[in-house]
Coordinates of C-alpha atoms and ligand atoms in Angstrom, one line a residue:
M1 CA -5.1 -7.5 -10.7
L2 CA -6.7 -7.5 -14.1
P3 CA -5.6 -5.3 -16.9
A4 CA -8.6 -3.1 -16.5
Q5 CA -7.4 -2.2 -13.0
A6 CA -3.8 -1.5 -14.0
A7 CA -4.4 2.3 -14.3
A8 CA -5.6 2.5 -10.7
W9 CA -2.7 0.5 -9.3
Q10 CA -0.2 2.4 -11.3
H11 CA -1.8 5.7 -10.2
L12 CA -1.5 4.7 -6.5
E13 CA 2.0 3.5 -6.9
R14 CA 3.2 6.6 -8.8
I15 CA 1.8 8.9 -6.2
T16 CA 3.3 6.8 -3.4
R17 CA 6.8 7.0 -5.0
E18 CA 6.4 10.8 -5.4
V19 CA 5.3 11.4 -1.9
F20 CA 8.2 9.3 -0.4
A21 CA 10.7 11.0 -2.6
G22 CA 9.3 14.3 -1.2
Y23 CA 10.4 13.3 2.3
G24 CA 13.8 11.8 1.3
Y25 CA 12.8 8.2 1.9
E26 CA 14.5 5.5 -0.2
E27 CA 13.0 2.3 -1.6
F28 CA 13.8 -1.0 0.0
R29 CA 12.8 -4.4 -1.5
V30 CA 12.9 -7.4 0.8
P31 CA 12.3 -11.1 0.0
V32 CA 8.9 -12.6 0.0
I33 CA 10.1 -15.7 1.8
E34 CA 11.9 -15.6 5.2
Q35 CA 12.7 -18.0 7.9
T36 CA 9.6 -18.7 10.0
Q37 CA 11.6 -17.9 13.1
L38 CA 12.0 -14.3 12.0
F39 CA 8.3 -13.6 12.2
K40 CA 7.8 -15.6 15.4
R41 CA 10.6 -13.6 17.1
S42 CA 9.5 -10.2 15.9
I43 CA 5.7 -10.3 15.7
G44 CA 5.1 -12.3 18.8
D45 CA 3.4 -15.7 19.6
F46 CA 0.1 -14.3 20.9
T47 CA -0.8 -12.3 17.8
D48 CA -3.4 -13.2 15.1
I49 CA -0.7 -13.3 12.5
V50 CA 1.6 -15.9 14.3
E51 CA -1.2 -17.8 15.9
K52 CA -3.2 -18.6 12.8
E53 CA -2.5 -16.4 9.8
M54 CA 1.0 -17.3 8.5
F55 CA 1.6 -19.4 5.4
S56 CA 4.4 -21.5 6.8
F57 CA 5.9 -24.7 5.6
V58 CA 8.9 -26.9 5.6
D59 CA 10.7 -27.0 2.2
Q60 CA 12.6 -29.9 0.6
G61 CA 15.7 -28.9 2.5
E62 CA 13.9 -29.1 5.9
D63 CA 14.0 -25.3 6.2
H64 CA 11.0 -23.7 8.0
I65 CA 10.0 -20.8 5.8
T66 CA 7.0 -18.4 5.7
L67 CA 5.5 -16.2 3.1
R68 CA 5.9 -12.7 4.6
P69 CA 2.8 -11.5 6.4
E70 CA 4.2 -8.0 6.8
A71 CA 7.4 -6.1 5.7
T72 CA 8.9 -4.7 8.9
A73 CA 10.6 -7.9 10.1
G74 CA 12.3 -8.5 6.7
I75 CA 13.4 -4.9 6.5
V76 CA 14.9 -5.0 10.0
R77 CA 16.7 -8.3 9.3
A78 CA 18.1 -7.0 6.0
A79 CA 19.2 -3.7 7.5
I80 CA 21.0 -5.6 10.3
S81 CA 22.7 -8.1 8.1
N82 CA 23.8 -5.5 5.6
G83 CA 25.2 -3.2 8.3
L84 CA 22.7 -0.4 7.3
L85 CA 22.1 0.5 11.0
R86 CA 25.8 1.0 11.8
E87 CA 25.5 4.7 11.0
G88 CA 22.4 4.6 13.1
R89 CA 19.9 6.2 10.8
L90 CA 17.7 5.0 8.0
R91 CA 14.5 6.2 6.4
V92 CA 13.0 3.7 3.9
W93 CA 9.8 2.5 2.2
C94 CA 8.7 -0.7 0.6
M95 CA 5.7 -1.9 -1.4
G96 CA 4.6 -5.4 -2.4
P97 CA 2.5 -8.5 -1.7
M98 CA 1.9 -9.9 1.8
F99 CA 0.3 -13.2 2.7
R100 CA -2.1 -14.1 5.6
R101 CA -4.3 -17.1 5.9
E102 CA -7.5 -15.2 6.7
R103 CA -11.1 -15.7 5.6
P104 CA -11.3 -13.8 2.3
Q105 CA -13.9 -11.1 2.0
A106 CA -14.2 -7.6 0.6
G107 CA -11.1 -5.8 1.7
R108 CA -9.5 -8.9 3.3
Y109 CA -7.5 -11.2 1.1
R110 CA -4.9 -13.9 1.6
Q111 CA -2.5 -12.2 -0.8
F112 CA -2.8 -8.5 -0.4
H113 CA -0.4 -5.5 -0.9
Q114 CA 1.0 -3.0 1.5
I115 CA 2.8 0.2 1.2
D116 CA 5.2 0.3 4.1
A117 CA 7.3 3.2 5.7
E118 CA 10.0 2.7 8.3
A119 CA 12.5 5.0 10.1
F120 CA 15.3 3.9 12.3
G121 CA 17.6 5.7 14.7
F122 CA 15.3 8.6 15.9
E123 CA 14.3 8.8 19.5
G124 CA 12.1 11.9 19.6
P125 CA 8.6 12.5 18.5
D126 CA 9.8 14.4 15.4
V127 CA 10.0 11.2 13.4
D128 CA 6.6 10.0 14.7
A129 CA 5.2 13.3 13.4
E130 CA 7.0 13.0 10.1
L131 CA 5.7 9.5 9.4
V132 CA 2.1 10.6 10.2
L133 CA 2.4 13.7 8.1
L134 CA 3.8 11.5 5.2
S135 CA 0.8 9.2 5.4
A136 CA -1.6 12.2 5.6
R137 CA 0.0 13.7 2.5
L138 CA -0.3 10.5 0.6
L139 CA -4.0 10.1 1.4
R140 CA -4.6 13.8 0.6
R141 CA -2.7 13.6 -2.7
L142 CA -5.0 10.7 -3.6
G143 CA -7.9 12.9 -2.8
L144 CA -9.4 10.6 -0.2
T145 CA -12.0 11.8 2.3
R146 CA -13.9 10.1 5.1
I147 CA -10.7 8.8 6.8
K148 CA -9.8 9.8 10.4
L149 CA -6.6 9.6 12.3
L150 CA -6.6 7.8 15.6
V151 CA -3.6 8.1 17.9
N152 CA -2.6 6.6 21.2
S153 CA 0.5 5.8 23.3
L154 CA 1.4 2.3 24.7
G155 CA 4.1 3.7 26.9
T156 CA 7.4 1.9 27.7
P157 CA 7.6 -1.9 27.9
Q158 CA 7.6 -1.6 31.7
V159 CA 4.4 0.5 31.7
R160 CA 2.9 -1.9 29.3
A161 CA 3.7 -4.9 31.4
A162 CA 2.2 -3.3 34.5
Y163 CA -0.9 -2.4 32.4
K164 CA -1.1 -5.9 31.1
D165 CA -1.4 -7.2 34.7
Q166 CA -4.0 -4.6 35.4
L167 CA -6.0 -5.7 32.4
A168 CA -5.6 -9.4 33.2
A169 CA -7.1 -8.7 36.7
Y170 CA -10.0 -6.7 35.2
F171 CA -10.9 -9.2 32.4
G172 CA -10.2 -12.1 34.8
A173 CA -12.9 -10.8 37.1
H174 CA -15.3 -10.8 34.0
E175 CA -14.0 -14.1 32.6
A176 CA -17.5 -15.7 32.5
A177 CA -18.7 -13.0 30.1
L178 CA -15.7 -13.3 27.7
D179 CA -15.9 -15.0 24.3
E180 CA -13.6 -17.9 23.4
D181 CA -11.1 -15.7 21.6
S182 CA -10.9 -13.3 24.5
K183 CA -10.4 -16.1 27.0
R184 CA -7.5 -17.3 25.1
R185 CA -6.1 -13.8 24.8
L186 CA -6.6 -13.3 28.6
R187 CA -3.9 -15.9 29.1
G188 CA -1.7 -15.0 26.2
N189 CA -1.9 -11.2 25.8
P190 CA -4.9 -9.5 27.5
L191 CA -4.0 -6.3 25.6
R192 CA -5.5 -7.9 22.5
I193 CA -8.9 -8.2 24.1
L194 CA -9.2 -4.5 23.5
D195 CA -8.9 -5.2 19.8
S196 CA -11.9 -7.6 19.8
K197 CA -14.3 -7.0 16.9
N198 CA -17.1 -8.9 18.7
P199 CA -19.9 -6.5 19.5
D200 CA -20.9 -8.5 22.6
M201 CA -17.5 -7.7 24.0
Q202 CA -17.8 -3.9 23.6
S203 CA -19.4 -3.1 27.0
I204 CA -16.7 -5.1 28.9
V205 CA -14.0 -3.5 26.9
A206 CA -15.5 0.0 27.5
G207 CA -15.1 -0.5 31.3
A208 CA -11.4 -1.6 31.1
P209 CA -8.8 0.6 32.7
L210 CA -6.9 2.9 30.3
L211 CA -3.2 2.8 29.5
L212 CA -3.1 6.5 28.9
D213 CA -4.0 7.1 32.6
A214 CA -1.0 5.0 33.6
L215 CA 1.6 6.5 31.2
D216 CA 5.1 7.4 32.5
A217 CA 6.2 11.0 32.3
E218 CA 8.6 10.5 29.4
S219 CA 6.0 8.7 27.3
K220 CA 3.5 11.3 28.1
A221 CA 5.9 14.1 27.0
H222 CA 6.7 12.1 23.8
F223 CA 3.0 11.7 23.0
E224 CA 2.3 15.3 23.7
G225 CA 5.2 16.2 21.3
L226 CA 3.6 14.2 18.5
C227 CA 0.2 15.8 19.1
A228 CA 1.7 19.3 19.1
H229 CA 3.3 18.6 15.7
L230 CA 0.0 17.3 14.4
R231 CA -1.8 20.4 15.6
S232 CA 0.7 22.8 14.1
A233 CA 0.5 20.9 10.8
G234 CA -3.3 21.3 10.9
I235 CA -3.9 17.5 11.0
E236 CA -7.0 16.6 12.8
Y237 CA -6.6 13.6 15.1
H238 CA -8.6 11.7 17.7
I239 CA -7.0 10.3 20.8
E240 CA -8.3 6.7 21.0
P241 CA -7.2 5.3 24.4
R242 CA -8.3 1.7 23.4
L243 CA -6.2 1.7 20.2
V244 CA -3.7 -1.1 20.5
R245 CA -1.8 -2.8 17.7
G246 CA -2.1 -6.5 17.0
L247 CA 1.7 -6.9 17.0
D248 CA 3.7 -7.4 20.1
Y249 CA 6.6 -5.2 19.3
Y250 CA 5.0 -1.7 19.6
T251 CA 6.0 0.8 22.2
R252 CA 4.8 4.5 22.7
S253 CA 3.1 6.0 19.7
V254 CA 0.6 4.0 17.8
F255 CA -1.8 5.3 15.1
E256 CA -4.3 4.2 12.6
W257 CA -6.2 5.8 9.7
S258 CA -9.7 4.5 9.8
T259 CA -12.7 4.8 7.5
D260 CA -16.4 4.2 7.9
A261 CA -16.8 3.6 4.2
L262 CA -15.6 0.0 4.0
G263 CA -17.7 -1.8 6.5
S264 CA -15.8 -3.8 9.1
Q265 CA -12.5 -3.6 7.1
S266 CA -12.1 -0.1 8.5
A267 CA -8.3 0.2 9.0
V268 CA -6.6 1.6 5.9
C269 CA -3.2 2.3 7.5
A270 CA -1.7 1.4 10.8
G271 CA 1.6 1.9 12.5
G272 CA 3.6 2.7 15.6
R273 CA 6.9 2.8 17.3
Y274 CA 8.9 -0.3 18.0
D275 CA 12.0 0.7 19.9
G276 CA 13.0 -2.8 21.1
L277 CA 12.7 -4.7 17.8
V278 CA 16.1 -4.1 16.3
A279 CA 17.9 -5.3 19.4
Q280 CA 15.4 -8.2 19.8
L281 CA 16.5 -9.4 16.3
G282 CA 20.2 -9.2 17.1
G283 CA 21.0 -5.7 15.8
P284 CA 22.5 -2.6 17.6
G285 CA 19.9 -1.0 19.9
T286 CA 18.2 1.3 17.5
P287 CA 14.7 2.9 17.9
G288 CA 12.3 2.3 15.0
I289 CA 8.9 3.4 13.9
G290 CA 6.8 2.6 10.8
W291 CA 3.4 2.1 9.3
A292 CA 1.7 -0.1 6.7
M293 CA -1.1 0.8 4.4
G294 CA -3.4 -1.7 2.7
Q295 CA -3.3 -1.0 -1.1
E296 CA -6.5 -2.9 -1.8
R297 CA -8.5 -1.0 0.8
I298 CA -7.1 2.3 -0.5
L299 CA -8.1 1.3 -4.0
M300 CA -11.6 0.4 -2.9
L301 CA -11.9 3.8 -1.3
L302 CA -10.6 5.5 -4.5
E303 CA -13.2 3.6 -6.5
K304 CA -16.0 4.5 -4.1
Q305 CA -15.1 8.1 -4.2
G306 CA -14.7 8.3 -8.0
L307 CA -11.0 9.0 -7.8
I308 CA -9.7 6.4 -10.2
P309 CA -8.1 7.8 -13.3
P310 CA -9.3 6.6 -16.7
R311 CA -7.9 3.4 -18.2
D312 CA -4.5 4.0 -19.7
G313 CA -4.9 2.8 -23.3
P314 CA -3.0 3.7 -26.5
Q315 CA -3.2 7.2 -27.9
V316 CA -3.0 6.1 -31.5
Y317 CA -4.2 3.0 -33.3
L318 CA -2.7 2.1 -36.6
V319 CA -5.1 0.7 -39.1
L320 CA -3.5 -1.4 -41.9
V321 CA -5.6 -2.2 -45.0
G322 CA -4.3 -3.9 -48.1
E323 CA -1.7 -6.6 -48.9
G324 CA 1.5 -4.6 -48.9
T325 CA 0.8 -2.4 -45.8
E326 CA 2.0 -4.7 -43.0
I327 CA 5.7 -4.3 -43.5
Q328 CA 5.3 -0.5 -44.1
G329 CA 3.1 -0.2 -41.1
F330 CA 5.5 -1.9 -38.8
K331 CA 8.3 0.4 -40.1
L332 CA 6.2 3.5 -39.6
A333 CA 5.2 2.4 -36.0
E334 CA 8.8 1.7 -35.0
Q335 CA 9.9 5.1 -36.5
L336 CA 7.2 6.9 -34.5
R337 CA 8.1 5.1 -31.2
E338 CA 11.7 5.9 -31.8
A339 CA 11.1 9.6 -32.5
R340 CA 8.5 10.1 -29.7
P341 CA 9.4 8.0 -26.6
G342 CA 6.2 9.1 -24.8
L343 CA 3.9 8.0 -27.6
K344 CA 1.5 5.1 -27.0
L345 CA 0.8 3.5 -30.3
Q346 CA -1.0 0.2 -30.9
I347 CA -0.8 -1.5 -34.3
N348 CA -3.6 -3.6 -35.7
L349 CA -2.6 -7.3 -35.7
G350 CA -4.3 -10.1 -37.6
G351 CA -5.6 -8.1 -40.5
G352 CA -9.4 -7.6 -40.8
S353 CA -11.7 -5.4 -42.9
F354 CA -11.5 -1.6 -42.7
K355 CA -14.7 -1.6 -40.6
A356 CA -13.5 -4.3 -38.2
Q357 CA -10.2 -2.5 -37.6
F358 CA -12.0 0.8 -37.0
K359 CA -14.1 -0.9 -34.3
R360 CA -11.0 -2.2 -32.6
A361 CA -9.4 1.3 -32.9
D362 CA -12.5 2.7 -31.1
K363 CA -12.5 0.0 -28.4
S364 CA -8.8 0.6 -27.7
G365 CA -9.6 4.0 -26.3
A366 CA -7.2 5.7 -28.7
Q367 CA -7.7 9.3 -29.6
F368 CA -6.5 9.0 -33.1
A369 CA -6.4 6.4 -35.8
L370 CA -3.6 6.3 -38.4
I371 CA -4.7 4.7 -41.6
L372 CA -2.3 3.1 -44.0
G373 CA -3.7 1.5 -47.2
D374 CA -2.0 0.5 -50.4
D375 CA -2.9 3.9 -51.9
E376 CA -1.3 5.8 -49.0
V377 CA 1.8 3.6 -49.2
A378 CA 2.1 4.3 -52.9
R379 CA 1.8 8.1 -52.4
G380 CA 4.1 8.2 -49.3
V381 CA 1.3 9.6 -47.0
V382 CA -0.7 8.4 -44.1
A383 CA -4.3 9.4 -43.1
L384 CA -5.0 10.7 -39.7
K385 CA -8.5 10.6 -38.1
A386 CA -9.6 11.9 -34.7
L387 CA -11.8 9.3 -32.9
R388 CA -13.0 11.4 -30.0
Q389 CA -13.2 14.9 -31.5
D390 CA -15.0 16.4 -34.4
L391 CA -12.1 17.1 -36.8
A392 CA -11.9 16.5 -40.5
Q393 CA -9.8 13.5 -41.6
E394 CA -6.4 14.7 -42.9
E395 CA -3.6 13.4 -44.9
C396 CA 0.0 13.8 -43.9
P397 CA 3.3 13.0 -45.6
M398 CA 5.1 10.1 -43.9
D399 CA 8.1 12.3 -42.9
R400 CA 5.8 14.8 -41.2
I401 CA 3.5 12.6 -39.2
S402 CA 5.7 12.3 -36.1
E403 CA 5.7 16.1 -35.8
R404 CA 2.0 16.3 -36.4
L405 CA 1.2 13.6 -33.7
G406 CA 3.6 15.3 -31.3
S407 CA 1.8 18.6 -31.5
L408 CA -1.7 17.0 -31.4
L409 CA -0.8 14.9 -28.3
G410 CA 1.4 17.5 -26.6
L411 CA 4.4 15.2 -26.7
Ligands
ATP501 P1 -7.2 -5.8 10.5 O1 -7.5 -5.4 11.9 O2 -8.1 -5.2 9.5 O3 -7.0 -7.3 10.4 P2 -4.4 -5.6 10.9 O4 -4.2 -5.0 12.2 O5 -4.2 -7.1 10.8 O6 -5.7 -5.2 10.2 P3 -1.8 -4.5 10.0 O7 -1.1 -5.8 10.3 O8 -1.7 -3.4 10.8 O9 -3.4 -4.9 9.9 O10 -1.6 -4.1 8.4 C1 -1.7 -2.8 8.0 C2 -2.8 -2.6 7.0 O11 -2.8 -3.6 6.0 C3 -4.2 -2.7 7.5 O12 -4.5 -1.5 8.1 C4 -5.0 -3.0 6.3 O13 -5.2 -1.8 5.6 C5 -4.1 -3.9 5.5 N1 -4.4 -5.3 5.7 C6 -4.1 -6.1 6.7 N2 -4.5 -7.4 6.5 C7 -5.1 -7.4 5.2 C8 -5.7 -8.4 4.4 N3 -5.8 -9.6 4.8 N4 -6.2 -8.0 3.2 C9 -6.1 -6.7 2.8 N5 -5.5 -5.7 3.5 C10 -5.0 -6.0 4.7
MG502 MG1 -5.5 -8.7 10.8

């Protein structure tokens, strides 16, 4: 992230904080490094992440550690070991870098960033709806369009296991036509063949039996509960019976926000329910649900849709000409920052001619230049010049300039 991109990242992160606060979610920060075993146990062996994408190594103390590929496992571990699930309920969010050894391309990086939401201790579809509404509000607050919501249900682990057998039988009968990846998945986790991005696999995938048709009554009611909430909130959704998640731990509701504006990196946010995960990691049996949003993909969309706010430069640039002005200039700058905590003021460093300093002032993006020369210092005044508006240059007594800037900049 280069300085020129800072405004965009800060914009996304600021809106994210505001939206989570609006739903009563608290921030959680978890370590970037965890025991490798944590991810193997939670994400599952037959997933892209564990099979080939983790940055794992043995450190000098013979510990097997991994740079986190996602946030859920670390949050669950930390919540269990700090007793946060004893009361049974928790609604949190997290933001930060994730690491996956993938082939880098636009929208796919080996270090990328996710915004992550998790809720623990809620059985019913109300929390599923809340989390989807939260993600919808975040996307809407950012002004994004051309994203659609896909939803599906994976049922209970029992239903899923039976469905896996059904899929294994179906794809087994078509094994000769499967690509290498799918053949491997057929033995490991046939559900993941549905996730195949290979166009040659699409017609076989299209003929596969659907899990939605085999759903148990409770999962069906749960899914209908989520859909009813979405309809009443006016959130358009599409039931996508082939939507599965790459991770093993999902049960019941899964969803994804998908865009056609970023080529094959179409998923901008994905999530679902994982009722068995907490117990699987040694905690008290607690249902959970969450989603993760790819910050780089969101930023690419913001950029494409012209929604990035302007670069966040200084408002005022202080030009210092003449021998004795540096000390006075620093004093003035500190006084102004003290008096106006919101003020963004950049001071000229390294001297330079009047003309050179004005060029820098212009390039800084500042709206105003303050000019302090020997003559101004002697008379106890400072000159103020608007750089982006057609206003006459004015002179202001030193003890009035803070007030003047405050009113000009609305501080
Ligand atoms: P994909 O199918 O694109 O590989 P995924 O299923 O691996 O996505 P998740 O594990 O669900 O992704 O992560 C949630 C979100 O994080 C994705 O929807 C995407 O926006 C983002 N994401 C995942 N991997 C990357 C990556 N390598 N670079 C940038 N963003 C990513
Ligand atoms: Mg992936």
